[in-house]
Coordinates of C-alpha atoms and ligand atoms in Angstrom, one line a residue:
M1 CA 16.6 47.3 11.4
K2 CA 13.3 48.8 10.2
R3 CA 10.7 49.5 12.8
K4 CA 7.2 49.4 11.4
K5 CA 4.1 51.1 12.6
T6 CA 1.6 48.4 12.9
G7 CA -1.5 50.4 13.8
S8 CA -1.6 48.8 17.2
K9 CA 0.3 49.9 20.3
R10 CA 2.9 47.2 19.7
D11 CA 5.9 47.7 17.4
C12 CA 7.0 45.0 15.0
Y13 CA 10.7 44.3 14.2
R14 CA 10.9 42.4 11.0
Q15 CA 13.8 40.0 11.5
R16 CA 15.4 38.8 8.2
F17 CA 18.6 37.0 7.3
S18 CA 19.7 34.3 5.0
V19 CA 22.2 31.5 5.5
S20 CA 24.1 30.0 2.6
Y21 CA 24.9 26.3 2.7
T22 CA 27.6 24.5 0.7
Y23 CA 28.7 20.9 0.8
P24 CA 30.7 18.7 -1.6
V25 CA 29.3 15.5 -3.1
H26 CA 32.3 13.4 -4.2
F27 CA 32.4 10.2 -6.3
T28 CA 35.3 7.9 -5.9
H29 CA 36.6 4.3 -5.7
G30 CA 38.6 2.8 -2.8
L31 CA 37.6 5.5 -0.2
L32 CA 39.3 3.5 2.6
D33 CA 42.5 2.8 0.7
P34 CA 45.2 4.6 2.6
K35 CA 46.4 6.0 -0.7
N36 CA 43.1 7.8 -1.3
P37 CA 43.3 11.2 0.4
L38 CA 39.6 12.1 0.0
L39 CA 38.3 11.3 3.5
A40 CA 41.4 12.7 5.1
D41 CA 41.1 15.9 3.0
T42 CA 37.5 16.2 3.9
L43 CA 38.2 15.9 7.6
R44 CA 41.1 18.4 7.3
S45 CA 38.9 20.9 5.5
G46 CA 36.7 21.3 8.5
R47 CA 39.4 21.2 11.1
D48 CA 39.7 24.2 13.3
M49 CA 41.3 22.5 16.2
E50 CA 44.6 20.6 16.6
R51 CA 42.8 17.3 16.5
C52 CA 39.2 16.7 15.7
R53 CA 37.1 14.0 17.3
V54 CA 35.4 11.5 15.0
L55 CA 32.8 8.9 15.7
V56 CA 31.9 6.4 13.0
Y57 CA 28.7 4.4 12.5
V58 CA 28.6 1.4 10.0
D59 CA 25.5 -0.3 8.6
D60 CA 25.2 -4.0 9.9
G61 CA 24.1 -5.2 6.5
L62 CA 27.2 -3.7 4.9
V63 CA 29.4 -5.3 7.6
R64 CA 27.8 -8.7 7.0
A65 CA 28.6 -8.5 3.3
N66 CA 32.0 -6.9 3.9
P67 CA 33.4 -7.6 7.4
A68 CA 36.6 -5.8 6.7
V69 CA 35.0 -2.3 6.6
P70 CA 35.3 -1.3 10.3
G71 CA 38.9 -2.4 10.5
A72 CA 39.7 -0.6 7.3
I73 CA 38.3 2.6 8.8
V74 CA 40.5 2.2 11.8
S75 CA 43.6 1.6 9.8
Y76 CA 42.8 4.5 7.5
L77 CA 42.4 7.0 10.3
A78 CA 45.3 5.6 12.4
G79 CA 47.6 6.1 9.4
G80 CA 47.7 9.8 10.2
N81 CA 45.1 10.6 7.6
G82 CA 43.3 13.6 8.7
S83 CA 45.1 13.9 12.1
C84 CA 41.9 13.1 13.9
E85 CA 41.0 11.2 16.9
L86 CA 38.7 8.2 16.4
V87 CA 37.0 8.2 19.7
Q88 CA 36.0 4.6 19.6
Y89 CA 36.0 1.5 17.4
P90 CA 33.4 2.1 14.6
E91 CA 30.0 1.1 15.9
V92 CA 27.8 -1.2 13.9
V93 CA 24.2 -0.1 13.8
P94 CA 21.2 -1.9 12.4
G95 CA 20.5 -1.0 8.7
G96 CA 17.3 -1.4 6.7
E97 CA 13.9 0.1 7.0
R98 CA 12.9 -1.9 10.1
A99 CA 15.6 -0.3 12.1
K100 CA 14.3 3.1 11.1
N101 CA 11.1 2.4 13.1
G102 CA 11.2 3.9 16.6
W103 CA 13.7 5.7 18.7
N104 CA 16.1 2.9 19.9
V105 CA 18.9 3.5 17.4
V106 CA 18.6 7.3 17.5
Q107 CA 18.7 7.3 21.3
N108 CA 21.8 5.0 21.4
I109 CA 23.6 7.3 18.9
M110 CA 22.7 10.4 20.9
S111 CA 23.9 8.8 24.1
T112 CA 27.3 7.8 22.6
L113 CA 27.7 11.4 21.2
G114 CA 27.2 12.6 24.8
N115 CA 29.3 10.0 26.5
R116 CA 32.2 10.5 24.1
H117 CA 32.0 14.3 24.4
L118 CA 31.6 15.2 20.8
C119 CA 31.2 18.9 20.2
R120 CA 29.6 20.8 17.3
H121 CA 32.9 20.8 15.4
S122 CA 33.5 17.1 15.8
F123 CA 32.5 14.7 13.0
V124 CA 30.0 11.9 12.9
I125 CA 30.6 9.6 9.9
G126 CA 27.8 7.4 8.7
V127 CA 28.7 4.5 6.4
G128 CA 25.6 2.6 5.0
G129 CA 22.3 2.6 3.3
G130 CA 19.6 5.3 3.2
S131 CA 17.8 4.0 6.3
M132 CA 20.7 4.1 8.7
L133 CA 22.0 7.4 7.2
D134 CA 18.6 8.9 7.9
M135 CA 18.8 7.8 11.6
V136 CA 22.5 8.7 12.1
G137 CA 21.9 12.1 10.4
F138 CA 18.8 12.7 12.5
A139 CA 20.7 12.0 15.8
A140 CA 23.7 14.1 14.7
S141 CA 21.4 17.0 13.7
I142 CA 19.7 17.3 17.1
V143 CA 22.6 16.7 19.5
H144 CA 24.1 20.1 20.4
R145 CA 21.6 21.4 17.7
G146 CA 23.9 19.9 15.0
V147 CA 27.2 18.0 14.9
R148 CA 29.0 17.8 11.6
L149 CA 27.9 14.8 9.5
I150 CA 29.8 13.1 6.7
R151 CA 27.7 10.7 4.8
V152 CA 29.2 7.7 3.1
P153 CA 26.2 6.1 1.3
T154 CA 26.7 2.5 0.3
T155 CA 23.5 1.7 -1.7
V156 CA 22.4 2.7 -5.2
L157 CA 19.4 4.6 -3.7
S158 CA 21.4 6.5 -1.1
Q159 CA 24.3 7.4 -3.5
G160 CA 21.9 8.8 -6.1
D161 CA 19.1 10.2 -4.0
G162 CA 18.6 10.0 -0.2
G163 CA 22.3 10.4 0.8
V164 CA 23.0 13.5 -1.2
G165 CA 20.1 15.6 0.0
V166 CA 19.3 17.7 3.1
K167 CA 16.8 15.5 5.0
N168 CA 17.0 13.0 7.8
G169 CA 14.3 11.1 9.7
M170 CA 12.8 8.1 11.1
D171 CA 9.4 6.3 11.0
E172 CA 7.0 6.9 13.9
H173 CA 3.3 7.2 14.6
G174 CA 2.7 4.6 11.9
M175 CA 4.1 6.9 9.2
K176 CA 7.2 7.0 7.2
N177 CA 9.6 9.8 8.1
F178 CA 7.1 11.2 10.7
V179 CA 10.0 12.6 12.7
G180 CA 13.1 14.2 11.2
T181 CA 15.0 17.3 10.4
F182 CA 16.3 19.4 7.4
A183 CA 20.1 19.5 8.0
P184 CA 22.6 19.6 5.1
P185 CA 25.6 17.3 5.6
F186 CA 29.2 18.5 5.9
A187 CA 30.1 16.3 3.0
V188 CA 29.0 13.3 1.0
L189 CA 31.5 10.7 -0.2
N190 CA 30.1 8.2 -2.7
D191 CA 32.4 5.2 -3.2
F192 CA 31.1 3.0 -6.1
D193 CA 33.0 0.0 -4.8
F194 CA 30.6 -0.4 -1.9
L195 CA 27.8 -1.2 -4.4
E196 CA 29.5 -4.5 -5.4
T197 CA 28.1 -6.4 -2.4
L198 CA 24.5 -5.0 -2.6
E199 CA 21.7 -7.5 -2.9
S200 CA 19.8 -7.4 -6.2
K201 CA 16.6 -6.1 -4.5
Y202 CA 18.4 -3.0 -3.4
W203 CA 20.6 -2.6 -6.6
I204 CA 17.5 -2.7 -8.8
G205 CA 15.2 -0.9 -6.3
G206 CA 17.5 2.1 -6.1
L207 CA 17.1 2.7 -9.8
S208 CA 13.4 3.6 -9.3
E209 CA 14.6 7.0 -8.1
S210 CA 16.5 7.3 -11.4
F211 CA 13.2 6.7 -13.2
K212 CA 11.5 9.2 -10.9
V213 CA 13.8 12.1 -11.9
A214 CA 14.2 11.1 -15.5
I215 CA 10.5 10.9 -16.2
I216 CA 9.8 14.4 -14.9
K217 CA 13.1 16.2 -15.7
D218 CA 15.3 14.6 -18.3
T219 CA 14.1 12.8 -21.5
S220 CA 17.6 11.9 -22.7
F221 CA 18.3 10.2 -19.3
F222 CA 14.9 8.4 -19.6
D223 CA 15.8 7.2 -23.1
W224 CA 19.2 6.0 -21.7
L225 CA 17.5 4.1 -18.9
C226 CA 15.1 2.5 -21.4
R227 CA 18.0 1.4 -23.6
N228 CA 20.1 0.1 -20.7
A229 CA 17.4 -1.4 -18.4
S230 CA 18.4 -5.1 -19.0
R231 CA 22.1 -4.4 -18.9
L232 CA 21.7 -2.5 -15.6
K233 CA 19.8 -5.4 -14.2
K234 CA 22.7 -7.7 -15.1
R235 CA 25.1 -5.3 -13.5
Q236 CA 27.0 -4.9 -16.8
G237 CA 30.1 -2.7 -17.0
K238 CA 30.1 0.6 -15.3
L239 CA 26.5 1.5 -16.3
I240 CA 25.5 1.8 -12.6
E241 CA 28.0 4.6 -12.1
E242 CA 26.5 6.6 -14.9
A243 CA 23.0 6.0 -13.6
V244 CA 23.9 7.0 -10.0
R245 CA 25.8 10.1 -11.0
R246 CA 23.0 11.4 -13.3
T247 CA 20.4 10.7 -10.6
A248 CA 22.5 12.5 -8.0
E249 CA 23.1 15.5 -10.4
L250 CA 19.4 15.9 -11.1
H251 CA 18.6 15.6 -7.4
L252 CA 21.2 18.2 -6.4
D253 CA 20.2 20.5 -9.3
H254 CA 16.7 20.5 -7.9
I255 CA 17.7 21.2 -4.3
R256 CA 20.1 24.0 -5.5
T257 CA 17.9 25.7 -8.0
S258 CA 14.3 25.2 -6.9
G259 CA 14.4 28.1 -4.5
D260 CA 12.9 25.8 -1.8
P261 CA 15.6 23.5 -0.5
F262 CA 13.8 23.1 2.9
E263 CA 10.4 22.5 1.3
F264 CA 8.5 25.4 2.8
G265 CA 6.2 25.5 -0.3
T266 CA 3.9 22.8 -1.4
A267 CA 5.5 21.7 -4.7
R268 CA 7.6 18.5 -4.3
P269 CA 8.8 17.1 -7.6
L270 CA 11.3 14.8 -5.9
D271 CA 8.3 13.1 -4.4
F272 CA 6.8 12.0 -7.8
G273 CA 5.4 8.5 -7.2
H274 CA 5.9 8.8 -3.4
W275 CA 2.4 9.5 -2.1
A276 CA 1.4 5.9 -2.9
A277 CA 4.9 4.5 -2.2
H278 CA 5.0 5.6 1.4
K279 CA 1.6 4.2 2.1
L280 CA 2.4 0.9 0.3
E281 CA 5.5 0.5 2.5
V282 CA 3.4 0.8 5.6
L283 CA 0.5 -1.3 4.3
S284 CA 3.0 -4.1 3.3
N285 CA 4.5 -3.9 6.8
Y286 CA 7.7 -2.9 5.1
T287 CA 8.1 -6.1 3.1
L288 CA 8.1 -3.8 0.1
G289 CA 11.4 -2.0 0.1
H290 CA 11.4 1.8 -0.6
G291 CA 12.7 1.3 -4.1
Q292 CA 10.1 -1.3 -5.0
A293 CA 7.3 0.8 -3.5
V294 CA 8.5 3.9 -5.4
A295 CA 8.4 1.9 -8.7
I296 CA 4.8 0.9 -8.0
G297 CA 4.0 4.5 -7.1
I298 CA 5.6 5.7 -10.4
A299 CA 3.6 3.1 -12.3
L300 CA 0.4 4.1 -10.6
D301 CA 0.9 7.9 -11.2
S302 CA 2.0 7.2 -14.8
C303 CA -1.2 5.3 -15.5
Y304 CA -3.1 8.1 -13.7
A305 CA -1.4 10.8 -15.9
C306 CA -2.3 8.7 -18.9
G307 CA -5.9 8.5 -17.8
C308 CA -6.0 12.3 -17.5
G309 CA -4.4 12.8 -21.0
L310 CA -1.1 14.1 -19.6
I311 CA 1.0 11.4 -21.2
T312 CA 0.1 9.2 -24.1
P313 CA -0.6 5.4 -23.8
A314 CA 2.7 4.8 -25.7
E315 CA 4.6 6.9 -23.2
R316 CA 3.0 5.1 -20.3
N317 CA 3.8 1.8 -21.8
R318 CA 7.5 2.8 -22.3
I319 CA 7.7 3.7 -18.6
L320 CA 6.1 0.4 -17.5
S321 CA 8.0 -1.9 -19.8
A322 CA 11.4 -0.3 -19.1
M323 CA 10.8 -0.7 -15.3
T324 CA 9.7 -4.3 -15.9
R325 CA 12.9 -5.0 -18.0
L326 CA 14.9 -3.7 -15.1
G327 CA 13.2 -6.0 -12.7
L328 CA 11.2 -3.3 -10.9
P329 CA 7.6 -4.2 -9.8
T330 CA 4.7 -2.2 -11.2
W331 CA 2.1 -4.0 -9.1
D332 CA 1.6 -5.5 -5.7
A333 CA -1.5 -7.0 -4.1
V334 CA -1.6 -4.4 -1.3
L335 CA -2.6 -1.9 -4.0
E336 CA -6.0 -3.5 -4.0
R337 CA -6.6 -3.7 -0.3
T338 CA -9.8 -2.0 0.6
A339 CA -10.7 0.0 3.8
K340 CA -13.9 -0.3 5.8
D341 CA -15.6 2.3 3.6
G342 CA -14.9 0.1 0.5
G343 CA -12.3 2.5 -0.9
L344 CA -8.8 1.5 -1.7
E345 CA -6.6 1.8 1.4
V346 CA -3.8 3.3 -0.6
L347 CA -6.0 6.4 -1.2
K348 CA -5.4 7.2 2.5
G349 CA -1.8 7.9 1.5
L350 CA -3.0 11.1 -0.2
E351 CA -4.1 12.6 3.1
D352 CA -1.0 11.4 4.9
F353 CA 1.1 12.9 2.1
R354 CA -0.7 16.3 2.3
E355 CA -0.4 16.4 6.1
H356 CA 3.3 15.5 6.0
L357 CA 4.1 18.2 3.4
G358 CA 1.8 20.8 4.7
G359 CA -0.6 23.2 2.9
V360 CA -2.8 22.0 0.0
L361 CA -2.4 18.6 -1.5
T362 CA 0.2 18.9 -4.3
V363 CA 1.1 15.8 -6.4
T364 CA 3.6 15.9 -9.2
L365 CA 2.7 14.1 -12.4
P366 CA 4.5 13.8 -15.7
K367 CA 3.3 16.1 -18.5
R368 CA 4.7 14.4 -21.6
L369 CA 8.1 12.8 -20.8
G370 CA 10.8 15.1 -19.2
R371 CA 8.3 17.6 -18.0
K372 CA 6.0 17.8 -15.0
I373 CA 2.8 19.4 -13.7
E374 CA 1.4 19.8 -10.2
V375 CA -2.1 18.8 -9.4
H376 CA -4.1 19.6 -6.2
E377 CA -6.7 16.9 -6.3
M378 CA -6.8 13.3 -7.6
D379 CA -9.9 11.6 -9.0
A380 CA -10.5 8.3 -7.1
A381 CA -12.2 6.7 -10.1
V382 CA -9.1 7.3 -12.3
I383 CA -6.9 5.9 -9.5
D384 CA -9.2 2.8 -9.3
A385 CA -8.9 2.4 -13.1
S386 CA -5.1 2.7 -12.9
V387 CA -4.9 0.0 -10.2
A388 CA -7.1 -2.3 -12.4
F389 CA -4.9 -1.6 -15.4
L390 CA -1.8 -2.5 -13.5
R391 CA -3.4 -5.7 -12.1
D392 CA -4.5 -6.8 -15.6
R393 CA -1.1 -6.0 -17.0
K394 CA 0.5 -8.1 -14.3
C395 CA -1.9 -11.0 -14.8
N396 CA -1.8 -11.0 -18.6
G397 CA 1.8 -10.1 -19.0
P398 CA 3.2 -6.8 -20.5
Ligands
LIG401 N1 16.6 11.5 3.5 C1 16.1 11.5 2.3 O1 16.0 12.5 1.6 C2 15.7 10.2 1.7 C3 15.5 10.1 0.3 C4 15.1 8.9 -0.3 C5 15.1 7.7 0.5 N2 15.3 7.8 1.8 C6 15.2 6.7 2.7 O2 16.2 5.7 2.4 C7 15.7 4.4 2.8 C8 16.1 3.4 1.8 O3 17.4 3.4 1.6 P1 18.2 2.2 0.8 O4 17.5 1.9 -0.4 O5 19.6 2.7 0.8 O6 18.0 0.9 1.7 P2 18.4 0.6 3.2 O7 19.2 1.6 3.8 O8 17.2 0.1 3.9 O9 19.4 -0.7 2.9 C9 19.0 -1.8 2.4 C10 19.7 -3.1 2.9 O10 21.0 -3.1 2.4 C11 22.0 -3.2 3.4 N3 23.2 -2.6 2.9 C12 23.6 -1.3 2.9 N4 24.7 -1.1 2.2 C13 25.1 -2.4 1.7 C14 26.2 -2.8 0.9 N5 27.0 -2.0 0.3 N6 26.3 -4.2 0.7 C15 25.3 -5.0 1.2 N7 24.3 -4.6 1.9 C16 24.2 -3.3 2.2 C17 21.3 -2.7 4.6 O11 21.8 -3.2 5.8 C18 19.9 -3.0 4.4 O12 19.7 -4.4 4.9 C19 14.2 4.6 3.1 O13 14.0 4.6 4.5 C20 13.9 5.9 2.5 O14 12.8 6.5 3.1 C21 15.6 9.0 2.4
LIG402 ZN1 12.4 7.9 -2.4

């Protein structure tokens, strides 16, 4: 260790180390079929004791749609798969954004981890949508400073985006994800079969994150989304698998290669469209789902980019009409809500966003399709004009 002269009487020891993370993201069908070894192999890969302890949480919305899931988990693990000890019957926890608000669910999970004596080498498995995975992951990341987490995402959005990344969190203090941690999972197991029971709102909504990454990172994926928007809406063939895989690949590529997986800097391309989206979710009292709010945020920032000459009107129109064909909204009345000072309430989302990410305001915008640019201020007049454009488009039809 180098000891540096600092000029003062105190010495400074510069502490420096790096930690490398690795976790697999698998795609499969029939994860809970006893003949599918994936979950068992995953548990075995981390086993350094004779028998590992496992606690499983399942999303209540998933269980309503597919009541056989908790029993299938018990049978799978009882069949000797993974030689692990399921410490209690899988616990059903509230799913959806409303459950992400406040500490109740997180506290219950922390208590169970303590009461069931899970150690840092035990496993917590979360099976569900992005909201409950955020909460289960958050609780697991703070108990004992981190218990191993296996995510089994069951929505389009969580399989392609939220569930494959390194963040957890919950809503507090009137803000989305106000509390949370950066904590990479032990593994992610994406089973496409779970998507079959998903309501249309979440099926379509999850694809807004596909548009997000395609518009700023991958023109051929964007072209593919435009070509297949109507078929994706009708759930034709295996198109959803391709969309989810490509979205997850682009998301993972960014986390792996950006040089900033824990977001110490200010650039945040994976948050394209999100400054407005997070505010719209709160303003709508969460009646707008995350996916729908992100679609409106993308629409707004695409119009804004067009207003600044970053994309052409033809490119803006392609984005808006493909999202409309897919069934994603590009407008909601909350966009036009005004604050006491007469300005749009959604504009307050810029300051929330800056504060949440830290440092100077940094908003990602498309620069032509497939490329991006970071800007550090936004012109309120151009935002107003973009909101008006989207309202007129909604009223007059695309
Ligand atoms: N951690 C991250 O990096 C990250 C990234 C993106 C989004 N997110 C978060 O993810 C959340 C949105 O996640 P989401 O879109 O998955 O929605 P969601 O988790 O809110 O789930 C939507 C609804 O579907 C139900 N559900 C889940 N799986 C089901 C299934 N297979 N069949 C039927 N119903 C099912 C849920 O109970 C819920 O009612 C937001 O809170 C967002 O902030 C987190
Ligand atoms: Zn998102």
